[in-house]
PDB file of C-alpha atoms in Angstrom:
ATOM      1  CA  MET D   1      10.042  10.738 -14.971  1.00 46.00           C
ATOM      2  CA  SER D   2       8.599  12.025 -11.701  1.00 53.00           C
ATOM      3  CA  VAL D   3       5.601  14.352 -11.406  1.00 48.00           C
ATOM      4  CA  SER D   4       4.592  16.304  -8.306  1.00 48.00           C
ATOM      5  CA  VAL D   5       1.699  18.635  -7.457  1.00 45.00           C
ATOM      6  CA  ASP D   6       2.536  20.954  -4.528  1.00 59.00           C
ATOM      7  CA  ARG D   7       4.413  17.998  -2.967  1.00 71.00           C
ATOM      8  CA  THR D   8       1.102  16.578  -1.755  1.00 92.00           C
ATOM      9  CA  LEU D   9       0.780  14.203  -4.728  1.00 95.00           C
ATOM     10  CA  GLN D  10       3.730  12.665  -6.551  1.00 96.00           C
ATOM     11  CA  LEU D  11       4.037  10.020  -9.257  1.00 96.00           C
ATOM     12  CA  THR D  12       7.226   8.131  -9.990  1.00 97.00           C
ATOM     13  CA  GLN D  13       8.501   4.714 -11.131  1.00 97.00           C
ATOM     14  CA  LEU D  14      10.650   1.965  -9.616  1.00 98.00           C
ATOM     15  CA  SER D  15      13.509   0.488 -11.614  1.00 98.00           C
ATOM     16  CA  GLY D  16      13.110  -2.702 -13.605  1.00 97.00           C
ATOM     17  CA  GLN D  17      15.514  -4.421 -11.220  1.00 97.00           C
ATOM     18  CA  ALA D  18      13.363  -3.525  -8.205  1.00 98.00           C
ATOM     19  CA  ILE D  19      10.303  -4.903  -9.977  1.00 97.00           C
ATOM     20  CA  SER D  20      12.165  -8.147 -10.722  1.00 97.00           C
ATOM     21  CA  ASP D  21      13.357  -8.429  -7.107  1.00 96.00           C
ATOM     22  CA  LEU D  22       9.934  -7.963  -5.521  1.00 97.00           C
ATOM     23  CA  THR D  23       7.327  -9.387  -7.906  1.00 96.00           C
ATOM     24  CA  PRO D  24       7.844 -13.162  -7.340  1.00 95.00           C
ATOM     25  CA  SER D  25       7.154 -12.873  -3.605  1.00 96.00           C
ATOM     26  CA  PHE D  26       3.493 -12.025  -4.244  1.00 97.00           C
ATOM     27  CA  ASN D  27       2.938 -15.702  -5.049  1.00 95.00           C
ATOM     28  CA  HIS D  28       3.721 -16.559  -1.405  1.00 93.00           C
ATOM     29  CA  LEU D  29       1.269 -14.236   0.355  1.00 94.00           C
ATOM     30  CA  PRO D  30      -0.921 -15.948   2.961  1.00 89.00           C
ATOM     31  CA  LYS D  31      -4.618 -15.554   3.611  1.00 86.00           C
ATOM     32  CA  THR D  32      -5.478 -14.088   7.012  1.00 81.00           C
ATOM     33  CA  GLY D  33      -8.178 -14.613   9.609  1.00 66.00           C
ATOM     34  CA  HIS D  34      -9.481 -11.055   9.310  1.00 74.00           C
ATOM     35  CA  ALA D  35     -12.718  -9.854   7.704  1.00 64.00           C
ATOM     36  CA  ASP D  36     -11.068  -9.451   4.306  1.00 66.00           C
ATOM     37  CA  GLY D  37      -8.626 -12.327   4.725  1.00 62.00           C
ATOM     38  CA  GLU D  38     -10.036 -14.580   2.006  1.00 76.00           C
ATOM     39  CA  TYR D  39      -9.429 -12.106  -0.786  1.00 85.00           C
ATOM     40  CA  ARG D  40      -6.854  -9.606   0.525  1.00 88.00           C
ATOM     41  CA  LEU D  41      -3.748 -11.723   1.073  1.00 92.00           C
ATOM     42  CA  ARG D  42      -1.140  -9.803   3.033  1.00 91.00           C
ATOM     43  CA  ARG D  43       2.204  -9.525   4.783  1.00 95.00           C
ATOM     44  CA  TYR D  44       3.158  -6.599   7.015  1.00 94.00           C
ATOM     45  CA  SER D  45       6.448  -5.324   8.437  1.00 95.00           C
ATOM     46  CA  VAL D  46       7.789  -2.157  10.052  1.00 95.00           C
ATOM     47  CA  VAL D  47      11.269  -1.060   8.994  1.00 96.00           C
ATOM     48  CA  LYS D  48      13.823   1.736   9.074  1.00 95.00           C
ATOM     49  CA  ALA D  49      15.834   2.378   5.919  1.00 94.00           C
ATOM     50  CA  THR D  50      19.382   3.539   6.717  1.00 92.00           C
ATOM     51  CA  ALA D  51      22.649   3.879   4.865  1.00 88.00           C
ATOM     52  CA  ASN D  52      23.477   0.367   6.088  1.00 89.00           C
ATOM     53  CA  GLY D  53      20.334  -1.180   4.634  1.00 91.00           C
ATOM     54  CA  VAL D  54      16.793  -1.947   5.735  1.00 94.00           C
ATOM     55  CA  GLU D  55      16.399  -2.673   9.452  1.00 94.00           C
ATOM     56  CA  HIS D  56      13.431  -4.930  10.267  1.00 93.00           C
ATOM     57  CA  LEU D  57      11.823  -3.820  13.537  1.00 92.00           C
ATOM     58  CA  PRO D  58      10.127  -6.232  15.987  1.00 90.00           C
ATOM     59  CA  PRO D  59       6.687  -7.513  14.899  1.00 77.00           C
ATOM     60  CA  ARG D  60       3.632  -5.562  15.988  1.00 78.00           C
ATOM     61  CA  ALA D  61      -0.101  -5.621  15.392  1.00 71.00           C
ATOM     62  CA  PHE D  62      -1.677  -3.137  12.993  1.00 60.00           C
ATOM     63  CA  VAL D  63      -4.525  -1.055  14.450  1.00 58.00           C
ATOM     64  CA  GLN D  64      -6.554   1.854  13.052  1.00 44.00           C
ATOM     65  CA  SER D  65      -9.263   3.707  14.944  1.00 46.00           C
ATOM     66  CA  ASP D  66     -12.870   3.306  13.841  1.00 51.00           C
ATOM     67  CA  GLN D  67     -12.893   7.030  13.072  1.00 52.00           C
ATOM     68  CA  ILE D  68     -10.436   6.290  10.261  1.00 55.00           C
ATOM     69  CA  ASN D  69     -11.334   2.748   9.245  1.00 45.00           C
ATOM     70  CA  HIS D  70     -15.081   2.114   9.311  1.00 48.00           C
ATOM     71  CA  PHE D  71     -14.561  -1.430   8.021  1.00 48.00           C
ATOM     72  CA  GLN D  72     -12.080  -2.849  10.565  1.00 49.00           C
ATOM     73  CA  GLY D  73     -11.514   0.020  12.999  1.00 44.00           C
ATOM     74  CA  ASN D  74     -10.308  -0.700  16.567  1.00 47.00           C
ATOM     75  CA  VAL D  75      -9.402  -4.233  15.467  1.00 64.00           C
ATOM     76  CA  SER D  76      -5.908  -5.450  16.299  1.00 65.00           C
ATOM     77  CA  ARG D  77      -4.710  -7.218  13.165  1.00 67.00           C
ATOM     78  CA  SER D  78      -1.605  -9.382  13.038  1.00 81.00           C
ATOM     79  CA  PHE D  79       0.049 -10.463   9.791  1.00 85.00           C
ATOM     80  CA  GLU D  80       3.028 -12.588   8.849  1.00 89.00           C
ATOM     81  CA  PRO D  81       6.101 -10.417   8.123  1.00 94.00           C
ATOM     82  CA  LEU D  82       7.653  -9.850   4.739  1.00 96.00           C
ATOM     83  CA  GLU D  83       9.889 -12.709   3.682  1.00 96.00           C
ATOM     84  CA  ASP D  84      13.543 -12.378   4.699  1.00 94.00           C
ATOM     85  CA  SER D  85      14.673 -12.463   1.074  1.00 94.00           C
ATOM     86  CA  ILE D  86      12.462  -9.423   0.383  1.00 95.00           C
ATOM     87  CA  LEU D  87      13.519  -7.527   3.516  1.00 95.00           C
ATOM     88  CA  HIS D  88      17.162  -7.881   2.469  1.00 94.00           C
ATOM     89  CA  SER D  89      16.616  -7.195  -1.230  1.00 96.00           C
ATOM     90  CA  ASP D  90      17.890  -4.208  -3.191  1.00 96.00           C
ATOM     91  CA  GLY D  91      14.358  -3.772  -4.524  1.00 97.00           C
ATOM     92  CA  LEU D  92      12.860  -3.141  -1.082  1.00 97.00           C
ATOM     93  CA  ARG D  93      15.690  -0.781  -0.216  1.00 97.00           C
ATOM     94  CA  GLU D  94      15.040   1.186  -3.424  1.00 97.00           C
ATOM     95  CA  MET D  95      11.307   1.346  -2.705  1.00 98.00           C
ATOM     96  CA  CYS D  96      11.943   2.695   0.808  1.00 97.00           C
ATOM     97  CA  GLU D  97      14.477   5.224  -0.464  1.00 96.00           C
ATOM     98  CA  VAL D  98      12.035   6.525  -3.090  1.00 96.00           C
ATOM     99  CA  PHE D  99       9.453   7.000  -0.319  1.00 96.00           C
ATOM    100  CA  GLN D 100      11.981   8.686   1.982  1.00 95.00           C
ATOM    101  CA  ARG D 101      13.223  11.137  -0.667  1.00 94.00           C
ATOM    102  CA  ALA D 102       9.741  12.127  -1.792  1.00 94.00           C
ATOM    103  CA  ASN D 103       8.724  13.007   1.762  1.00 93.00           C
ATOM    104  CA  ALA D 104      12.085  14.208   3.152  1.00 92.00           C
ATOM    105  CA  LEU D 105      12.018  11.487   5.832  1.00 93.00           C
ATOM    106  CA  THR D 106      15.032  10.852   8.058  1.00 92.00           C
ATOM    107  CA  GLU D 107      16.687   7.471   8.569  1.00 92.00           C
ATOM    108  CA  ASP D 108      15.089   7.298  12.029  1.00 91.00           C
ATOM    109  CA  GLN D 109      11.594   7.370  10.553  1.00 94.00           C
ATOM    110  CA  GLU D 110       9.638   4.133  10.804  1.00 95.00           C
ATOM    111  CA  ILE D 111       8.055   2.931   7.563  1.00 96.00           C
ATOM    112  CA  GLU D 112       5.160   0.477   7.690  1.00 96.00           C
ATOM    113  CA  ILE D 113       4.978  -1.836   4.672  1.00 96.00           C
ATOM    114  CA  HIS D 114       1.939  -3.808   3.550  1.00 95.00           C
ATOM    115  CA  GLN D 115       2.375  -6.310   0.730  1.00 96.00           C
ATOM    116  CA  ILE D 116      -1.079  -7.171  -0.622  1.00 95.00           C
ATOM    117  CA  ARG D 117      -2.689  -9.310  -3.304  1.00 96.00           C
ATOM    118  CA  ILE D 118      -6.396  -8.640  -3.913  1.00 95.00           C
ATOM    119  CA  ALA D 119      -7.948 -11.744  -5.458  1.00 93.00           C
ATOM    120  CA  ALA D 120     -11.070 -11.390  -7.591  1.00 93.00           C
ATOM    121  CA  MET D 121     -13.989 -13.304  -6.079  1.00 86.00           C
ATOM    122  CA  ASP D 122     -17.417 -13.889  -7.657  1.00 84.00           C
ATOM    123  CA  GLY D 123     -18.713 -10.641  -9.138  1.00 84.00           C
ATOM    124  CA  GLU D 124     -17.039  -7.422  -8.042  1.00 90.00           C
ATOM    125  CA  THR D 125     -14.392  -7.522  -5.303  1.00 92.00           C
ATOM    126  CA  GLN D 126     -13.716  -4.469  -3.150  1.00 90.00           C
ATOM    127  CA  VAL D 127     -10.114  -3.297  -3.302  1.00 92.00           C
ATOM    128  CA  ALA D 128     -10.780  -0.691  -0.596  1.00 90.00           C
ATOM    129  CA  PRO D 129     -13.778  -1.775   1.533  1.00 85.00           C
ATOM    130  CA  GLU D 130     -13.391   1.459   3.541  1.00 85.00           C
ATOM    131  CA  GLY D 131     -14.459   3.551   0.526  1.00 90.00           C
ATOM    132  CA  VAL D 132     -13.052   7.078   0.236  1.00 94.00           C
ATOM    133  CA  HIS D 133     -10.742   7.340   3.244  1.00 92.00           C
ATOM    134  CA  GLN D 134      -7.522   8.442   4.887  1.00 92.00           C
ATOM    135  CA  ASP D 135      -5.226   5.999   6.667  1.00 89.00           C
ATOM    136  CA  GLY D 136      -4.247   8.160   9.650  1.00 89.00           C
ATOM    137  CA  PHE D 137      -0.655   8.861   8.579  1.00 92.00           C
ATOM    138  CA  ASN D 138       1.263  11.822   7.195  1.00 93.00           C
ATOM    139  CA  HIS D 139       2.496  10.027   4.077  1.00 96.00           C
ATOM    140  CA  ILE D 140       1.452   6.995   2.070  1.00 97.00           C
ATOM    141  CA  ALA D 141       2.621   5.387  -1.152  1.00 98.00           C
ATOM    142  CA  VAL D 142       0.738   2.864  -3.264  1.00 98.00           C
ATOM    143  CA  ILE D 143       2.848   0.890  -5.732  1.00 98.00           C
ATOM    144  CA  GLY D 144       1.434  -1.289  -8.491  1.00 98.00           C
ATOM    145  CA  PHE D 145       3.033  -4.710  -8.937  1.00 97.00           C
ATOM    146  CA  GLY D 146       1.038  -6.265 -11.735  1.00 93.00           C
ATOM    147  CA  ARG D 147      -2.461  -7.506 -12.386  1.00 96.00           C
ATOM    148  CA  GLU D 148      -3.803 -10.669 -13.962  1.00 96.00           C
ATOM    149  CA  ASN D 149      -7.201 -11.274 -15.565  1.00 97.00           C
ATOM    150  CA  VAL D 150      -8.938  -8.319 -13.908  1.00 97.00           C
ATOM    151  CA  GLU D 151     -10.555  -5.071 -14.920  1.00 97.00           C
ATOM    152  CA  GLY D 152     -11.049  -2.096 -12.614  1.00 97.00           C
ATOM    153  CA  GLY D 153      -8.885  -1.407  -9.587  1.00 97.00           C
ATOM    154  CA  GLU D 154      -8.036   2.180 -10.533  1.00 97.00           C
ATOM    155  CA  PHE D 155      -6.399   4.142  -7.698  1.00 97.00           C
ATOM    156  CA  MET D 156      -8.259   7.394  -7.033  1.00 97.00           C
ATOM    157  CA  VAL D 157      -7.181  10.504  -5.112  1.00 97.00           C
ATOM    158  CA  TYR D 158      -9.491  13.254  -3.789  1.00 97.00           C
ATOM    159  CA  LYS D 159      -9.028  16.725  -2.302  1.00 95.00           C
ATOM    160  CA  SER D 160     -11.825  15.975   0.178  1.00 94.00           C
ATOM    161  CA  LYS D 161     -14.076  13.055   0.989  1.00 92.00           C
ATOM    162  CA  ASP D 162     -17.039  14.467  -0.946  1.00 92.00           C
ATOM    163  CA  ASP D 163     -15.163  15.672  -4.063  1.00 92.00           C
ATOM    164  CA  LEU D 164     -14.765  13.997  -7.425  1.00 96.00           C
ATOM    165  CA  PRO D 165     -11.325  12.382  -7.828  1.00 96.00           C
ATOM    166  CA  ILE D 166      -8.454  14.543  -9.031  1.00 95.00           C
ATOM    167  CA  LEU D 167      -6.578  11.398 -10.107  1.00 95.00           C
ATOM    168  CA  SER D 168      -7.845   8.031 -11.343  1.00 97.00           C
ATOM    169  CA  MET D 169      -5.345   5.567 -12.760  1.00 96.00           C
ATOM    170  CA  ALA D 170      -4.614   1.865 -12.920  1.00 96.00           C
ATOM    171  CA  LEU D 171      -1.115   1.691 -11.466  1.00 97.00           C
ATOM    172  CA  ALA D 172       1.193  -0.054 -13.891  1.00 95.00           C
ATOM    173  CA  GLU D 173       3.911  -2.416 -12.699  1.00 96.00           C
ATOM    174  CA  GLY D 174       6.371  -0.459 -10.568  1.00 97.00           C
ATOM    175  CA  GLU D 175       4.365   2.762 -10.779  1.00 98.00           C
ATOM    176  CA  VAL D 176       4.347   4.706  -7.487  1.00 98.00           C
ATOM    177  CA  ALA D 177       1.685   7.145  -6.264  1.00 98.00           C
ATOM    178  CA  ILE D 178       2.796   9.083  -3.164  1.00 97.00           C
ATOM    179  CA  LEU D 179       0.419  11.383  -1.317  1.00 96.00           C
ATOM    180  CA  ALA D 180       0.081  13.429   1.836  1.00 96.00           C
ATOM    181  CA  ASP D 181      -2.437  11.295   3.695  1.00 95.00           C
ATOM    182  CA  ASP D 182      -3.308  14.096   6.129  1.00 93.00           C
ATOM    183  CA  GLN D 183      -4.246  16.410   3.231  1.00 94.00           C
ATOM    184  CA  LEU D 184      -5.762  14.137   0.571  1.00 96.00           C
ATOM    185  CA  TRP D 185      -8.168  11.199   0.477  1.00 96.00           C
ATOM    186  CA  HIS D 186      -8.007   8.018  -1.585  1.00 96.00           C
ATOM    187  CA  ASN D 187      -9.985   5.012  -2.751  1.00 96.00           C
ATOM    188  CA  ALA D 188      -9.852   2.300  -5.424  1.00 96.00           C
ATOM    189  CA  ARG D 189     -12.440   0.929  -7.805  1.00 97.00           C
ATOM    190  CA  PRO D 190     -13.542  -2.706  -7.340  1.00 96.00           C
ATOM    191  CA  ILE D 191     -11.983  -5.388  -9.532  1.00 97.00           C
ATOM    192  CA  LYS D 192     -13.723  -8.053 -11.540  1.00 96.00           C
ATOM    193  CA  ALA D 193     -12.304 -11.109 -13.281  1.00 96.00           C
ATOM    194  CA  VAL D 194     -12.371 -10.798 -17.072  1.00 96.00           C
ATOM    195  CA  LYS D 195     -12.520 -14.586 -17.568  1.00 94.00           C
ATOM    196  CA  GLN D 196     -14.692 -15.977 -14.806  1.00 89.00           C
ATOM    197  CA  ASP D 197     -13.168 -19.471 -14.964  1.00 89.00           C
ATOM    198  CA  GLN D 198      -9.613 -18.194 -14.385  1.00 92.00           C
ATOM    199  CA  GLN D 199      -7.860 -16.654 -11.385  1.00 91.00           C
ATOM    200  CA  GLY D 200      -7.735 -12.865 -11.316  1.00 95.00           C
ATOM    201  CA  TYR D 201      -5.805 -10.583  -8.974  1.00 96.00           C
ATOM    202  CA  MET D 202      -3.893  -7.326  -8.541  1.00 97.00           C
ATOM    203  CA  ASN D 203      -0.734  -6.822  -6.490  1.00 98.00           C
ATOM    204  CA  LEU D 204       0.229  -3.772  -4.420  1.00 97.00           C
ATOM    205  CA  PHE D 205       2.755  -2.524  -1.925  1.00 98.00           C
ATOM    206  CA  VAL D 206       1.459   0.164   0.445  1.00 97.00           C
ATOM    207  CA  LEU D 207       3.968   2.185   2.484  1.00 98.00           C
ATOM    208  CA  THR D 208       2.966   4.532   5.307  1.00 96.00           C
ATOM    209  CA  ALA D 209       4.801   6.879   7.657  1.00 95.00           C
ATOM    210  CA  ARG D 210       3.660   8.966  10.584  1.00 89.00           C
ATOM    211  CA  GLU D 211       6.129  11.708  11.445  1.00 74.00           C
ATOM    212  CA  THR D 212       7.319  11.468  15.026  1.00 56.00           C
ATOM    213  CA  ASN D 213       6.040  14.938  15.913  1.00 41.00           C
ATOM    214  CA  TYR D 214       2.577  14.140  14.603  1.00 36.00           C
ATOM    215  CA  ALA D 215      -0.289  12.947  16.803  1.00 32.00           C
ATOM    216  CA  LEU D 216      -3.787  11.868  15.785  1.00 31.00           C
TER     217      LEU D 216
END
């Protein structure tokens, strides 16, 4: 079942098959050399989703201005791309199509995809070091892909940076939160390992799109 609020905030669910296609690849995410690279393992690709499938565009660095990202703004960050088996999977195609339909995006629209595992370190680990923020796009989607031995990590959505959240939820496996990034703000609570002697983590896909007639 899908839920929408004025088309600025929508909740929906991926199919079980898409979850099965995409979940195993989280075990192959690399650490990075960036400020959060020890605990936010990540791959990043830019694609177009067409009737013929998902087209993987040439690699590029990911950059946000320091007006948007106070944690790593104006830093050019490079990541390894999504694995080929994921780029060509039915699960990724479904995820892109869900994002396209929710936001009425055309096949020419570029979609940026971040595949992330946040690993619980000693004490609390920041899921969103930026705090309450926007990402500098028109549309974003955050998709839960499982969690292990952690508490916290709830995804929170705000009408403005200084408001209380209008949504706070731990995204279940395959659960999709889609929001208008230029109208709403978001954040996530820190995570903490339940059993300190065991590995803890949460997995996410984050999709973003900036409409071609939109300029920051």
